[in-house]
Amino acid sequence: MLTPEEWTAVLLSLKVAFWATFWSLPVAVATAWLLARGRFPGRGLLDGLVYLPLVLPKVVVGYLLLISLGARGFIGQYLDAWFGIKLIFTTAGATVAAAVVSFPLTVNAIRLALEAVDRGLEVAARTLGASRIDVFFSVTLPLMLPGILSGALLAIASALGEFGATITFVSNIEGQTRTIPLAIYSATHMPDGDAMALRLTVVSILLALGALLLASLVDRRIRALLGRA
Amino acid sequence: MIEIDIRLARPGGFALEACFATPGSGITALFGRSGAGKTTIIQAVAGVVRPDAGRIAVEGEVFFDSERGIDLPIEARRTGYVFQDARLFPHLTVEGNLRYGERRARIVARRIGFDAVVELLGIGHLLARRPHTLSGGERQRVAIGRALLAQPRLLLMDEPLAALDEARKAEILPYVERLRGEMGLPVLYVSHSVDEVMRLADRIAVLREGRQVAFGTVGEVMALPEVVPVIGRLDIGRVLDCVVARHDGDYALSDLAFPGGTLRVPQVDLPVGAPVRARVRSRDVALALSKPQDVSMLNLFPASVEEVRLQEGPYADVTLALGEGRLSSTVTRESVERLGLRPGLPVWAMVKSVAVDSRHAGFGGPNS
């Protein structure tokens, strides 16, 4: 079916997409909460910053990551000196690129879910003796779950497809940063690469389709459970 | 003792001013039309709404005091709030909903048990269900149970029956009555329904456009002239605290004894000796100068006129003394003149039995 080289790219893609989503999800929930409920100066600015990667060229995002988190970047040099974390040319770096690019989509899905939560239920929970934090974890978060799950699946899907920011930030290194899109890109530059490009394209389609099916299945299950139409 | 003394103003021009103290048992109704500020008062007690100034205290514990800067958070007040729209948590089962507050209640001396509440409200067969599969009446019973199990200091009920049709209301009312009888919790009950208030309340605060116009026992308040604009001229009347004296199976009638006489009404579904509350609307009381013969009315009371108050339009309100008891009659000004009604005049008061139907004769009575 797939060559070892292609398997490497597929597994790397899945790994990058999973970890990118895993790390960005809590941050996305917190950001969505700040944007939907927060009352603080600079909220509009935060709103704009969060959605910026969505509208910027991905190459620009990748370049910004390079000059900030790269080996000599104003943050990157300290990450290396203090924690020994190297992002450039590494899977960790590819994960960061995927997370940043998918972040606005995730935040948006979660924010919509949060805004749909009936605040009357939160008031009811507090009259029953729950503190604000307790209410968040026992009422708000479970009711946001459909949105969080669809946000997560969106994040995974968009992380699987990330190309521009990754190749600009962490280059195209097999086994480290060469995810499926980058492998397809490489294949199209190789003589006799057509078969490989085609096989990886099929894998891409299958993965995307699988994510969409899973999303709608989960969504239907949860709606049935909560009794929503 | 529940002490409420609050003032607040909202940008839209709405202003609220209420001040009353009600005993720490029984049901106190907050009565008025929609927009009168009833719900705002219980929201202030729960801590959902913050008054501009004033003081709220329940059983000596101060919830809010603007002068001393006290404003307890919602969760520290332990008020069992039953919302008009139930507000059950859709992600939990009925049992999960019931346990939500119970789990968060610190151990208190007088504990309301899970089984007792389930039994009281008849919701045992619903425990595994999800809220969206329940009927409106079932949902409201679960909401009451959830509030009770949070071990509240008092129960706040915000028109719990308003969203239900008559059949569902009839299904829930007995549970609310049992609540008062068996739980001994003080209840603040918001309602715009005269029938509900008559049937359930011990005390009543009447609100009109944000102002409290009357406060007292149901019997006292419902006869006050200030209450007429709220209830409407055609619905004012006296509430008589009675005891079931006798049933007459042949005619399907019951005799209700009250201080001042015996009221014969369509059969009441209660044992002899049970306290019962009967509401006699003023417009259903007719007057005669001599004992009427040949009339269909079964209730004839010798009485004396206590007060005659001429009203706008054709109406006049006449207060009648029947020994200890009081009745009110709405007659025309013309009749006042023709009969020469004046304080001290002996008259016969006539009440049609069918005008006092069982809907107006509920459980309860002067129990607090």
XYZ file of C-alpha atoms in Angstrom:
597
model
C 0.000 0.000 0.000
C 2.233 2.770 1.299
C 6.022 2.922 1.233
C 7.870 3.310 4.566
C 8.623 6.894 3.624
C 4.918 7.575 3.065
C 3.993 5.865 6.347
C 6.447 8.120 8.121
C 4.733 11.183 6.683
C 1.233 9.905 7.580
C 2.158 8.986 11.152
C 4.019 12.258 11.605
C 0.969 14.183 10.361
C -1.297 12.402 12.816
C 1.161 12.969 15.643
C 1.553 16.675 14.840
C -2.199 17.182 14.439
C -2.971 15.368 17.707
C -0.428 17.219 19.832
C -1.178 20.571 18.226
C -4.846 20.139 19.125
C -4.094 18.683 22.553
C -2.007 21.676 23.626
C -4.064 24.381 21.970
C -7.485 23.199 23.189
C -7.262 24.400 26.824
C -5.811 27.718 25.646
C -8.592 27.959 23.066
C -11.273 27.329 25.733
C -9.761 29.999 27.980
C -9.467 32.452 25.070
C -13.037 31.766 23.934
C -14.214 32.390 27.492
C -12.331 35.705 27.677
C -13.724 36.814 24.332
C -17.310 35.756 25.055
C -17.564 36.701 28.727
C -14.600 38.861 29.613
C -14.950 42.553 30.429
C -11.466 44.059 30.248
C -9.635 46.765 28.324
C -7.987 45.408 25.204
C -10.587 42.751 24.534
C -11.058 44.050 21.002
C -7.315 43.828 20.401
C -7.225 40.241 21.670
C -10.172 39.446 19.413
C -8.248 40.732 16.400
C -4.993 38.990 17.353
C -6.720 35.632 17.772
C -8.250 35.741 14.311
C -5.146 37.180 12.609
C -3.603 33.825 11.557
C -6.841 33.072 9.721
C -6.490 35.988 7.325
C -2.700 36.360 7.100
C -0.840 34.466 4.376
C 0.420 31.275 6.019
C 3.921 32.068 4.839
C 3.745 35.265 6.874
C 2.637 33.289 9.940
C 5.540 30.911 9.411
C 7.984 33.778 9.012
C 6.701 35.477 12.169
C 7.188 32.180 14.023
C 10.692 31.933 12.612
C 11.762 35.380 13.775
C 10.143 34.984 17.194
C 10.612 31.305 18.052
C 13.553 30.453 15.776
C 17.055 29.712 17.094
C 17.921 33.407 17.198
C 14.351 34.607 17.671
C 13.577 36.944 20.557
C 11.727 34.160 22.358
C 13.369 31.159 20.721
C 16.878 31.910 22.015
C 15.638 31.821 25.606
C 13.577 28.669 25.042
C 16.832 27.019 23.964
C 19.082 28.588 26.590
C 16.780 28.064 29.558
C 14.742 24.971 28.738
C 16.738 23.364 25.948
C 13.707 23.495 23.686
C 14.577 23.669 20.021
C 11.682 24.291 17.669
C 13.453 24.915 14.448
C 13.615 21.838 12.141
C 11.841 19.726 14.774
C 8.476 17.975 15.134
C 7.782 20.242 18.109
C 8.152 23.218 15.800
C 5.801 21.686 13.242
C 3.326 21.140 16.063
C 3.557 24.784 17.097
C 2.982 25.925 13.497
C -0.070 23.658 13.142
C -1.456 24.817 16.496
C -1.089 28.513 15.667
C -2.747 28.160 12.279
C -5.698 26.095 13.554
C -6.161 28.204 16.707
C -8.652 30.775 15.298
C -10.959 28.039 13.973
C -10.893 26.240 17.297
C -11.545 29.388 19.299
C -14.410 30.337 17.018
C -16.171 26.969 17.331
C -15.781 26.980 21.114
C -16.868 30.595 21.414
C -20.071 29.918 19.492
C -20.756 26.967 21.783
C -20.132 29.102 24.863
C -22.424 31.859 23.655
C -25.159 29.261 23.133
C -24.995 28.125 26.773
C -28.110 29.294 28.650
C -26.791 31.576 31.386
C -29.974 30.913 33.318
C -28.636 27.409 33.944
C -25.470 28.899 35.418
C -27.514 31.101 37.729
C -29.568 28.053 38.726
C -26.364 26.169 39.541
C -25.154 28.981 41.773
C -28.433 29.073 43.696
C -27.818 25.361 44.320
C -24.564 26.189 46.076
C -21.972 26.007 43.295
C -19.191 28.611 43.147
C -18.319 30.286 39.843
C -15.471 27.889 39.114
C -17.604 24.921 40.105
C -20.354 26.148 37.757
C -17.869 26.399 34.904
C -16.715 22.817 35.256
C -20.045 21.233 36.184
C -22.439 23.131 33.907
C -20.810 25.442 31.365
C -18.072 23.123 30.160
C -20.295 20.035 29.709
C -22.807 22.140 27.792
C -19.993 23.473 25.592
C -18.773 19.958 24.903
C -20.345 19.659 21.447
C -18.620 22.894 20.425
C -15.332 21.843 21.975
C -15.425 18.509 20.155
C -16.273 20.067 16.827
C -13.581 22.678 17.477
C -11.097 19.908 18.206
C -11.978 18.010 15.036
C -11.704 21.218 13.022
C -8.310 21.803 14.595
C -7.145 18.287 13.740
C -8.392 18.610 10.182
C -6.748 21.970 9.633
C -3.526 20.828 11.346
C -3.418 17.828 8.988
C -3.597 20.214 6.054
C -1.125 22.811 7.294
C 1.546 23.624 4.735
C 2.699 27.240 4.377
C 3.559 28.090 7.967
C 5.227 24.725 8.547
C 7.535 24.799 5.561
C 8.517 28.412 6.257
C 9.097 27.912 9.975
C 10.596 24.436 10.282
C 11.421 23.508 6.673
C 10.767 20.127 5.029
C 12.728 17.406 6.793
C 11.701 13.790 6.501
C 10.721 12.187 9.805
C 10.847 15.554 11.579
C 8.665 18.079 9.810
C 7.584 16.429 6.566
C 3.847 15.973 7.100
C 1.523 14.708 4.339
C 1.121 18.037 2.524
C 4.861 18.607 2.593
C 5.507 15.064 1.385
C 3.088 15.584 -1.510
C 4.866 18.829 -2.338
C 8.222 17.006 -2.351
C 6.817 14.159 -4.443
C 5.648 16.530 -7.142
C 9.205 17.768 -7.424
C 10.634 14.284 -7.854
C 10.830 12.366 -11.103
C 8.405 9.392 -10.778
C 6.820 11.069 -7.760
C 3.330 11.001 -9.226
C 2.325 7.654 -7.713
C 3.452 8.750 -4.257
C 1.652 12.069 -4.540
C -1.504 10.284 -5.612
C -1.362 7.747 -2.779
C -0.844 10.474 -0.179
C -3.650 12.484 -1.745
C -5.983 9.525 -1.255
C -4.835 9.225 2.358
C -5.503 12.963 2.849
C -9.012 12.647 1.476
C -9.729 9.589 3.640
C -8.466 11.323 6.783
C -10.497 14.477 6.087
C -13.602 12.447 5.334
C -13.098 10.368 8.482
C -12.803 13.510 10.609
C -15.992 14.975 9.120
C -17.954 11.754 9.630
C -16.732 11.440 13.189
C -17.676 15.063 13.845
C -21.248 14.643 12.631
C -21.627 11.325 14.475
C -20.443 12.826 17.759
C -22.597 15.888 17.215
C -25.720 13.793 16.628
C -25.037 11.658 19.690
C -24.622 14.673 21.940
C -27.664 16.458 20.580
C -29.788 13.386 21.184
C -28.426 13.196 24.716
C -29.201 16.831 25.458
C -32.530 16.735 23.681
C -31.750 19.447 21.193
C -33.290 19.404 17.763
C -38.213 35.705 59.985
C -37.568 36.969 56.503
C -36.834 40.691 56.427
C -36.887 42.513 53.132
C -36.310 46.221 52.753
C -34.983 47.113 49.337
C -34.893 49.930 46.846
C -33.590 49.839 43.336
C -33.899 51.833 40.140
C -33.179 50.687 36.603
C -32.216 52.875 33.634
C -35.487 52.047 31.825
C -37.421 54.002 34.469
C -38.359 50.965 36.544
C -38.100 51.561 40.266
C -38.793 49.105 43.037
C -39.482 49.722 46.674
C -40.518 46.935 49.005
C -40.380 46.544 52.744
C -41.897 43.753 54.746
C -41.038 41.123 57.322
C -42.717 37.760 57.162
C -42.547 34.791 59.560
C -40.050 32.016 58.982
C -42.726 29.511 58.059
C -45.635 29.247 55.677
C -46.055 30.660 52.215
C -45.745 34.373 51.555
C -47.067 35.360 48.154
C -45.654 38.259 46.160
C -48.662 39.217 44.169
C -49.110 41.677 41.325
C -49.388 42.051 37.601
C -46.417 41.314 35.369
C -43.843 44.071 35.574
C -44.824 44.921 39.144
C -41.429 43.851 40.479
C -42.327 40.534 42.094
C -39.566 38.545 40.443
C -37.014 41.280 41.069
C -37.646 40.921 44.807
C -36.904 37.218 44.920
C -33.941 37.709 42.594
C -32.621 40.188 45.141
C -33.152 37.646 47.921
C -31.289 35.011 45.881
C -28.479 37.454 45.115
C -29.041 37.414 41.358
C -30.028 41.070 41.405
C -28.290 43.608 43.601
C -30.507 46.329 45.103
C -29.263 49.915 45.164
C -29.878 50.130 48.872
C -31.535 48.313 51.723
C -31.270 45.155 53.739
C -32.228 41.505 53.292
C -31.998 39.044 56.153
C -33.274 35.504 56.592
C -33.502 33.940 60.045
C -31.078 36.530 61.376
C -28.439 35.941 58.714
C -27.834 39.102 56.707
C -27.729 38.439 52.950
C -27.453 42.049 51.937
C -26.937 45.292 53.797
C -25.919 48.323 51.782
C -24.936 50.318 54.868
C -22.663 47.652 56.268
C -21.376 46.664 52.828
C -22.645 43.078 53.066
C -23.536 41.269 49.867
C -23.304 37.476 50.145
C -22.606 35.665 46.864
C -25.481 33.641 45.409
C -24.044 30.289 46.422
C -23.543 31.312 50.050
C -27.190 32.307 50.529
C -28.654 28.829 50.131
C -31.967 29.898 48.721
C -33.857 27.175 46.896
C -34.871 28.921 43.711
C -37.577 27.320 41.569
C -37.609 29.088 38.207
C -40.635 29.555 36.018
C -38.857 27.641 33.256
C -37.516 24.886 35.592
C -33.935 25.272 34.289
C -33.016 21.638 34.700
C -29.498 20.775 33.550
C -29.888 19.096 30.159
C -26.631 17.156 30.450
C -27.690 15.403 33.642
C -30.381 12.843 34.355
C -33.239 13.664 36.709
C -31.279 12.046 39.524
C -28.159 13.998 38.533
C -30.178 17.184 38.714
C -31.610 16.279 42.115
C -28.170 15.398 43.483
C -26.488 18.528 42.119
C -27.453 20.778 44.984
C -27.534 17.983 47.551
C -23.885 17.183 46.917
C -22.915 20.813 47.378
C -24.880 21.380 50.563
C -22.799 21.395 53.672
C -24.176 19.097 56.319
C -26.880 20.946 58.172
C -28.835 19.868 61.216
C -32.260 19.560 59.632
C -31.517 17.568 56.550
C -34.062 17.043 53.811
C -33.542 13.496 52.587
C -33.395 12.333 48.978
C -35.974 9.584 49.423
C -38.378 11.858 51.255
C -38.260 14.437 48.468
C -38.660 11.850 45.720
C -41.634 10.429 47.613
C -43.166 13.835 48.343
C -43.031 14.917 44.709
C -43.829 11.531 43.195
C -40.806 11.520 40.871
C -39.316 8.124 41.715
C -40.134 6.696 38.280
C -38.354 9.578 36.514
C -34.901 9.324 38.090
C -33.112 7.804 35.100
C -34.776 10.058 32.542
C -33.312 13.106 30.819
C -34.995 16.493 31.379
C -36.044 16.899 27.741
C -38.147 13.747 27.917
C -40.254 15.084 30.810
C -43.592 16.867 30.613
C -43.813 20.452 31.834
C -45.393 19.384 35.096
C -42.811 16.684 35.736
C -40.007 19.107 34.991
C -41.349 21.570 37.518
C -41.655 18.867 40.183
C -38.034 17.845 39.594
C -36.995 21.506 39.816
C -38.761 21.793 43.172
C -37.042 18.632 44.366
C -33.656 19.873 43.239
C -34.141 23.135 45.126
C -35.269 21.306 48.282
C -32.307 18.927 48.277
C -29.865 21.829 48.214
C -30.951 22.174 51.887
C -32.134 25.742 51.480
C -32.992 28.189 54.239
C -36.053 29.210 52.291
C -37.696 28.400 49.008
C -38.132 31.022 46.295
C -40.759 30.101 43.734
C -41.027 32.309 40.671
C -44.424 31.637 39.099
C -43.671 27.930 39.041
C -47.041 27.189 37.484
C -47.267 30.049 34.989
C -45.876 28.108 32.047
C -48.268 25.196 32.601
C -51.799 24.581 31.393
C -54.672 24.145 33.841
C -54.368 20.361 34.006
C -50.655 20.521 34.806
C -51.279 23.231 37.400
C -53.826 21.033 39.095
C -51.196 18.275 39.060
C -48.579 20.373 40.875
C -50.626 22.406 43.343
C -51.129 19.514 45.781
C -47.355 18.993 45.885
C -46.753 22.630 46.732
C -49.346 22.320 49.465
C -47.664 19.215 50.856
C -44.397 21.085 50.733
C -45.706 23.661 53.106
C -47.242 21.081 55.364
C -44.359 18.626 55.544
C -41.148 20.561 54.993
C -41.889 23.540 57.205
C -39.713 25.713 54.996
C -40.611 29.353 54.520
C -41.600 30.021 50.922
C -41.669 33.242 48.918
C -44.085 32.567 46.107
C -44.378 34.901 43.117
C -47.714 34.806 41.358
C -50.126 36.904 39.376
C -52.956 34.400 39.826
C -55.552 35.225 42.460
C -56.586 31.571 42.593
C -53.069 30.345 43.353
C -52.540 32.961 46.021
C -55.913 32.201 47.633
C -55.191 28.559 47.677
C -51.598 28.572 48.837
C -50.575 31.716 50.614
C -50.607 32.513 54.312
C -49.356 36.015 53.813
C -49.303 38.258 50.842
C -47.381 41.313 49.680
C -49.218 43.123 46.908
C -47.089 45.047 44.436
C -48.097 47.595 41.885
C -45.637 49.228 39.493
C -42.708 48.526 41.781
C -44.439 49.751 44.922
C -45.656 47.578 47.716
C -49.293 48.572 48.234
C -50.275 46.096 50.936
C -48.877 43.380 53.163
C -50.653 41.070 55.588
C -52.581 37.837 55.890
C -54.563 36.822 52.847
C -57.877 37.428 54.622
C -56.923 40.976 55.570
C -55.230 42.052 52.381
C -57.703 40.796 49.818
C -60.423 43.061 51.167
C -58.332 46.242 51.152
C -59.355 48.969 48.700
C -55.697 49.468 47.680
C -55.744 45.981 46.225
C -58.689 46.586 43.905
C -56.582 47.995 41.030
C -54.306 44.959 41.167
C -56.927 42.239 41.401
C -59.589 43.988 39.379
C -62.994 45.109 40.612
C -64.751 41.904 39.605
C -62.357 39.610 41.468
C -62.103 41.266 44.854
C -63.651 39.494 47.776
C -63.169 38.003 51.198
C -61.175 34.938 52.013
C -62.786 32.957 54.816
C -60.780 30.485 56.851
C -63.224 27.633 57.385
C -63.432 24.075 58.648
C -65.308 21.333 56.814
C -68.346 20.786 59.087
C -70.509 18.307 57.198
C -70.966 16.672 53.827
C -74.383 16.269 52.252
C -73.993 13.408 49.819
C -77.557 13.577 48.533
C -77.085 16.996 47.077
C -73.280 16.825 46.695
C -72.823 19.821 48.960
C -70.558 20.569 51.898
C -70.987 22.862 54.885
C -67.983 24.998 55.741
C -68.011 26.589 59.167
C -66.419 30.003 59.582
C -66.543 32.513 62.418
C -69.946 34.059 61.792
C -71.796 31.284 60.054
C -71.785 28.240 57.825
C -71.223 28.373 54.122
C -72.965 25.736 51.985
C -70.873 25.025 48.873
C -70.500 22.354 46.178
C -68.938 19.275 47.725
C -65.331 19.701 48.849
C -63.063 16.694 48.520
C -61.782 16.835 52.097
C -62.586 15.039 55.350
C -64.813 16.621 57.987
C -62.686 18.773 60.287
C -60.158 19.704 57.606
C -59.262 23.374 57.423
C -60.338 24.922 54.171
C -60.207 28.347 52.637
C -63.218 29.727 50.841
C -63.221 32.767 48.697
C -66.416 34.741 48.417
C -66.241 37.379 45.713
C -67.886 40.661 46.612
C -69.924 40.651 43.429
C -71.459 37.299 44.424
C -72.903 38.692 47.658
C -76.398 40.220 47.408
C -78.224 42.141 50.142
C -81.856 42.255 51.346
C -83.510 44.236 54.113
C -85.791 41.411 55.290
C -85.229 37.669 55.341
C -85.707 36.584 51.743
C -88.285 33.889 51.069
C -88.563 31.917 47.857
C -84.952 32.404 46.709
C -82.636 29.742 45.368
C -79.641 30.922 47.361
C -78.721 28.492 50.108
C -76.526 30.866 52.058
C -78.532 33.448 53.955
C -76.740 35.305 56.730
C -78.143 37.864 59.131
C -75.536 40.618 59.176
C -75.082 44.266 59.878
C -73.623 46.894 57.618
C -70.257 48.033 58.900
C -69.169 50.413 56.193
C -70.445 51.728 52.877
C -67.914 53.099 50.413
C -69.162 54.663 47.196
C -66.873 53.974 44.226
C -66.485 55.438 40.783
C -69.054 54.404 38.192
C -72.070 52.428 39.333
C -70.378 50.588 42.205
C -70.370 50.719 45.970
C -68.454 48.459 48.373
C -70.316 47.365 51.477
C -68.565 45.699 54.395
C -70.753 43.365 56.441
C -70.225 42.044 59.955
C -71.447 38.531 60.678
C -70.511 38.196 64.345
C -66.741 37.656 64.187
C -66.664 37.229 60.444
C -66.667 39.737 57.645
C -68.074 39.636 54.139
C -67.913 42.254 51.423
C -70.578 43.005 48.902
C -70.323 45.007 45.716
C -73.682 46.600 44.940
C -74.774 49.509 42.808
C -74.935 53.017 44.165
C -78.571 52.931 43.215
C -79.195 50.002 45.578
C -77.375 51.805 48.375
C -79.825 54.648 47.991
C -82.964 52.535 47.511
C -82.246 50.279 50.491
C -80.866 53.138 52.552
C -77.684 51.185 53.367
C -75.732 52.810 56.183
C -73.464 51.594 58.980
C -75.365 49.718 61.689
C -78.279 48.706 59.474
C -79.287 45.031 59.921
C -79.470 43.224 56.559
C -79.538 39.727 55.103
C -76.526 38.717 53.011
C -77.103 36.148 50.289
C -74.374 34.088 48.610
C -75.011 31.689 45.762
C -73.494 28.322 46.612
C -72.253 27.761 43.098
C -70.334 31.039 43.221
C -68.065 29.495 45.860
C -66.632 26.594 43.936
C -63.993 24.158 45.072
C -61.326 25.960 43.093
C -61.619 28.716 45.592
C -61.671 26.455 48.577
C -58.208 25.033 48.872
C -56.179 23.301 51.526
C -54.562 25.084 54.358
C -55.945 27.716 56.565
C -54.614 29.799 59.392
C -51.647 27.598 60.269
C -49.025 30.229 60.906
